[in-house]
Tab-separated table of C-alpha atoms and ligand atoms in Angstrom:
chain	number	residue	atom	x	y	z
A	241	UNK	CA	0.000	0.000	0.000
A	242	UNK	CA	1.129	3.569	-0.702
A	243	UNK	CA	0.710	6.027	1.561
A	244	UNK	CA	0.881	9.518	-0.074
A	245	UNK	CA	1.529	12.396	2.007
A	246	UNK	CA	-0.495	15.784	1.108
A	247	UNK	CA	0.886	18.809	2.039
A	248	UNK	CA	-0.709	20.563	4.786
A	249	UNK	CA	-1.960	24.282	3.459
A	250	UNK	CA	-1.995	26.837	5.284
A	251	UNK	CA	-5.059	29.635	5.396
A	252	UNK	CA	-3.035	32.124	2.902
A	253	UNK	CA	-2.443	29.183	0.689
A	254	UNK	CA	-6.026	28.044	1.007
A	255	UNK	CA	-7.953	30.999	-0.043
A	256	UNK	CA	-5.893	30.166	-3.952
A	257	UNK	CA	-5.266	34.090	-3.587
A	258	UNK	CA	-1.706	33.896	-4.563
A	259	UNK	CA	-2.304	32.200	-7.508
A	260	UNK	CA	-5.099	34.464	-8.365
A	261	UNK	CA	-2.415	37.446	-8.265
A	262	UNK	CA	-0.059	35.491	-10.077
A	263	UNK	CA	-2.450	34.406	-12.796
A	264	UNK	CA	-3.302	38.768	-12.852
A	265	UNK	CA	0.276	39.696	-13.309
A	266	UNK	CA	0.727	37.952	-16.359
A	267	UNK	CA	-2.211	38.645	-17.920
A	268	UNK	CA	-1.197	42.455	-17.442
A	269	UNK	CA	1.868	41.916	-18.369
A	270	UNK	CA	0.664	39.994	-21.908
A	271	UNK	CA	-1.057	43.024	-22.279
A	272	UNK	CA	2.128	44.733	-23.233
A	273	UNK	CA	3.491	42.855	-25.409
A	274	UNK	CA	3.370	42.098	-29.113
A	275	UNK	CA	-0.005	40.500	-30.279
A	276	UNK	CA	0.463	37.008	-32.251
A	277	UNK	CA	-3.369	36.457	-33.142
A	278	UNK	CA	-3.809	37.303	-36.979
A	279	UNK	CA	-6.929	38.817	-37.797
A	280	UNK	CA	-7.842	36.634	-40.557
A	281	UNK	CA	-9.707	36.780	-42.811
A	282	UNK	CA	-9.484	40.502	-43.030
A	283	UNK	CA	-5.951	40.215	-42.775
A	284	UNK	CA	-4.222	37.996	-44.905
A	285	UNK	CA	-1.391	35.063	-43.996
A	286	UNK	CA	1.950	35.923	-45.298
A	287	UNK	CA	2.914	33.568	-48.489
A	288	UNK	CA	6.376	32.839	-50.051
A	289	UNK	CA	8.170	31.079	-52.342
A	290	UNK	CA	7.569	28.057	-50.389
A	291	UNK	CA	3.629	28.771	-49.586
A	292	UNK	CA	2.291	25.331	-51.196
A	293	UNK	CA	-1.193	26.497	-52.397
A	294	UNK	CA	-3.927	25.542	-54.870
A	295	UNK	CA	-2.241	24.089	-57.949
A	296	UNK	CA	-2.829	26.233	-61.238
A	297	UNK	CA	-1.810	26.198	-64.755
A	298	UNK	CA	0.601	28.889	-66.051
A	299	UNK	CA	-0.270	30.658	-69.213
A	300	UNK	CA	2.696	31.776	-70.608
A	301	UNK	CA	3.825	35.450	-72.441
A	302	UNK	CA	2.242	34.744	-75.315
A	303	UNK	CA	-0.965	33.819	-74.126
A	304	UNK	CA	-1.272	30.034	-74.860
A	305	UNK	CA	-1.334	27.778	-71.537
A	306	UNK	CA	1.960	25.773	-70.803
A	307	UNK	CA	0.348	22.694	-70.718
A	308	UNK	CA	0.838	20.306	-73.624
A	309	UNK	CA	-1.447	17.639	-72.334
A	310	UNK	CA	0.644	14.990	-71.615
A	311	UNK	CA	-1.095	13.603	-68.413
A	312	UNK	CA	1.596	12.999	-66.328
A	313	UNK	CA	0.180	14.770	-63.573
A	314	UNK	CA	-2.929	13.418	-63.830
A	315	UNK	CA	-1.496	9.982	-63.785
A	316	UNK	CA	0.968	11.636	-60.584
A	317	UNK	CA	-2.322	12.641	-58.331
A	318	UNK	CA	-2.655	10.348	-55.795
A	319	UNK	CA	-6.079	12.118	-55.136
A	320	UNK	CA	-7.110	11.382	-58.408
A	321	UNK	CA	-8.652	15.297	-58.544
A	322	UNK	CA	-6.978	15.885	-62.053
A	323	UNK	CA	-9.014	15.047	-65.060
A	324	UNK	CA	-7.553	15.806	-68.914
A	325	UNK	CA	-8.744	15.505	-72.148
A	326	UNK	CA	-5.916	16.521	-74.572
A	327	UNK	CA	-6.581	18.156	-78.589
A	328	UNK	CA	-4.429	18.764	-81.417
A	329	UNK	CA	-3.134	22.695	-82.011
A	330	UNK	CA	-2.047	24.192	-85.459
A	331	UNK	CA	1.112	25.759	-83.105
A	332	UNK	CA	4.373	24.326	-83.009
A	333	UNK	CA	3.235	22.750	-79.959
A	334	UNK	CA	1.181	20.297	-81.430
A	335	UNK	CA	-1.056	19.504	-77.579
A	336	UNK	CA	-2.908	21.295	-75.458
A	337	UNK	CA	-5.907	20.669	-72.960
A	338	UNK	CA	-9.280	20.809	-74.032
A	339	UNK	CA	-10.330	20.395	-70.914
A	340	UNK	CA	-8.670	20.543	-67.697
A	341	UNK	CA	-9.941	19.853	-64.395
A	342	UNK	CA	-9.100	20.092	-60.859
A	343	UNK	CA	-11.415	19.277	-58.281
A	344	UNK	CA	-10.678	21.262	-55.297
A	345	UNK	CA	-12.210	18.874	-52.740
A	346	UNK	CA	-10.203	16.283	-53.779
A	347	UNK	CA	-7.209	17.759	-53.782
A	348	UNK	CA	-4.901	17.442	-50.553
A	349	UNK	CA	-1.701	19.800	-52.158
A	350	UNK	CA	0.763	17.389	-52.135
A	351	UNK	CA	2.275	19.111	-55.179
A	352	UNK	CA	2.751	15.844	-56.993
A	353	UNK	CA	1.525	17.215	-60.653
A	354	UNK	CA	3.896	20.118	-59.559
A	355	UNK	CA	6.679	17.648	-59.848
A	356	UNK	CA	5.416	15.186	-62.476
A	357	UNK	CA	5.238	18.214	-65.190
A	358	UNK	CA	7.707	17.993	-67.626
A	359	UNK	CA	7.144	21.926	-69.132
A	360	UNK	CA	6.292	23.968	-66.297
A	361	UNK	CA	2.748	24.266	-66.885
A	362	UNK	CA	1.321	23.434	-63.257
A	363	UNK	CA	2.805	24.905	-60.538
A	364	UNK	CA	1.544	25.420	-56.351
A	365	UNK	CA	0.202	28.871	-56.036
A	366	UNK	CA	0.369	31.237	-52.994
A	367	UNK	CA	-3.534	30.943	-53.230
A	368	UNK	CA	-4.590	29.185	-49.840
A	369	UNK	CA	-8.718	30.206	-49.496
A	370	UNK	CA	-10.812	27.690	-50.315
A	371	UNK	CA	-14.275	28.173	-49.877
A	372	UNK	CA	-17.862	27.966	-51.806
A	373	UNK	CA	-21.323	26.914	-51.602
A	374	UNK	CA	-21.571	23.854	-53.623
A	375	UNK	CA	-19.260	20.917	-54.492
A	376	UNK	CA	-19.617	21.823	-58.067
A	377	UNK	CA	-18.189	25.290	-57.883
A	378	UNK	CA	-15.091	23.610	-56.269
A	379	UNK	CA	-14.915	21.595	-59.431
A	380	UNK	CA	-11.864	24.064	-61.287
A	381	UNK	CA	-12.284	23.969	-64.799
A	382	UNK	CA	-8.912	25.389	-66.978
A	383	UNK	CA	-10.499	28.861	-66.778
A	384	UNK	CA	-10.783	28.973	-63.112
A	385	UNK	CA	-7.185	27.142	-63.227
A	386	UNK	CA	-4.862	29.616	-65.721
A	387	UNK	CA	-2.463	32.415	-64.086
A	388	UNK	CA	-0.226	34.432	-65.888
A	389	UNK	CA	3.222	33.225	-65.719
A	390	UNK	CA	3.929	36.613	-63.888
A	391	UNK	CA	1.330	35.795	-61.340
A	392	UNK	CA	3.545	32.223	-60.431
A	393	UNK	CA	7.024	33.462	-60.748
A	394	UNK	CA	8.169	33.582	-57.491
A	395	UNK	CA	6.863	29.784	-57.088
A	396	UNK	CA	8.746	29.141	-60.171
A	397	UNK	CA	11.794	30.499	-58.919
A	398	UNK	CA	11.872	28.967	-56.014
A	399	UNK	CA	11.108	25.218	-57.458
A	400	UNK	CA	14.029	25.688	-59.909
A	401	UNK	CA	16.378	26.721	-56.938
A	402	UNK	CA	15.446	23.445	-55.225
A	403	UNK	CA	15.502	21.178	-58.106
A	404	UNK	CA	19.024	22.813	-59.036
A	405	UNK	CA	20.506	21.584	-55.958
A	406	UNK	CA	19.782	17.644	-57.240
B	533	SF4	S1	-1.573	18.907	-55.474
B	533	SF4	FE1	-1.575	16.664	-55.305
B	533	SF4	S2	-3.714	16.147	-54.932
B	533	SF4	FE2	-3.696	18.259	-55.716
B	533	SF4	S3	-4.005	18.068	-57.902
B	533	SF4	FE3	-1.786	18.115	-57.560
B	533	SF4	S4	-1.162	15.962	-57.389
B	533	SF4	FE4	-3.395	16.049	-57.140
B	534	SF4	S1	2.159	17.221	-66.498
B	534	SF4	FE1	2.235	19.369	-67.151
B	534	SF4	S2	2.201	19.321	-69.384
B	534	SF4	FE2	1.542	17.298	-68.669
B	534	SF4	S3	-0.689	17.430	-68.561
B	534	SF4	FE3	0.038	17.977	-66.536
B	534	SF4	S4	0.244	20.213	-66.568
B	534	SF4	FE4	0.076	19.526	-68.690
């Protein structure tokens, strides 16, 4: 048997007050110091280079999307939220998507197609919101999916300074 020996309080320790005042002083003091809570959504968290959004397609300089349809990323989700149909072009690029899908709910932004793509046409985004009103309006069509290269350079950048390093 174990006997377990309490601590005898006295009055001043049994009337908690101490800890009351203790748990007082730092509250005032927090009150001084810098705030950590982020008011989101009004204000927005800080992205990067490394921020691994919502995947989107790059549209490049010219206009025409990046993508020449190959379906490697597609075949690389393991969420299986990518869906492509492919058609021919009259440009020396002789694929691109007819359609292009990503659906958003399936989608856990592993950045697998982000790897898989062999011409830079699919790439993370800094976009993180993610919120609508039906399950179909989370269903991206290639519209909803194209940013200008500009819009994805810094993502860009920072990919190709990784994969240098290999
Ligand atoms: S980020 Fe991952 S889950 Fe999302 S579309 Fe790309 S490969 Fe699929
Ligand atoms: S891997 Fe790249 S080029 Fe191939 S279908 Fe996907 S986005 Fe297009």
């Amino acid at each position: 048997m174990v006997i377990v020996k309490r601590k005898i309080l006295s009055l001043w320790e049994r009337l908690y007050l101490p800890e009351v005042l203790r748990g007082l002083s730092i509250t005032f003091r927090k009150m001084f110091e810098p705030r950590v809570t982020r008011q989101y959504p009004e204000e927005g968290l800080p992205t990067d280079g490394v921020t691994r959004g919502q995947p989107r397609l790059v549209v490049k300089d010219d206009g025409n999307i990046a993508c020449v349809s190959c379906g490697l990323c597609e075949a690389a989700c393991p969420a299986y939220a990518i869906t492509i149909d492919g058609q021919e072009t009259d440009r020396f690029i002789e694929r691109e998507p007819e359609r292009f899908d990503i659906d958003m709910l399936r989608c856990i932004l592993c950045g697998f197609c982000e790897e898989a793509c062999p011409k830079d046409a699919i790439y993370m985004s800094n976009e993180l919101e993610l919120a609508d009103y039906t399950r179909e309006a989370l269903a991206y069509d290639m519209e909803k999916l194209k940013r200008p290269a500009s819009a994805m350079r810094e993502r860009m950048d920072y990919v190709k300074k990784i994969n240098d390093r290999w």
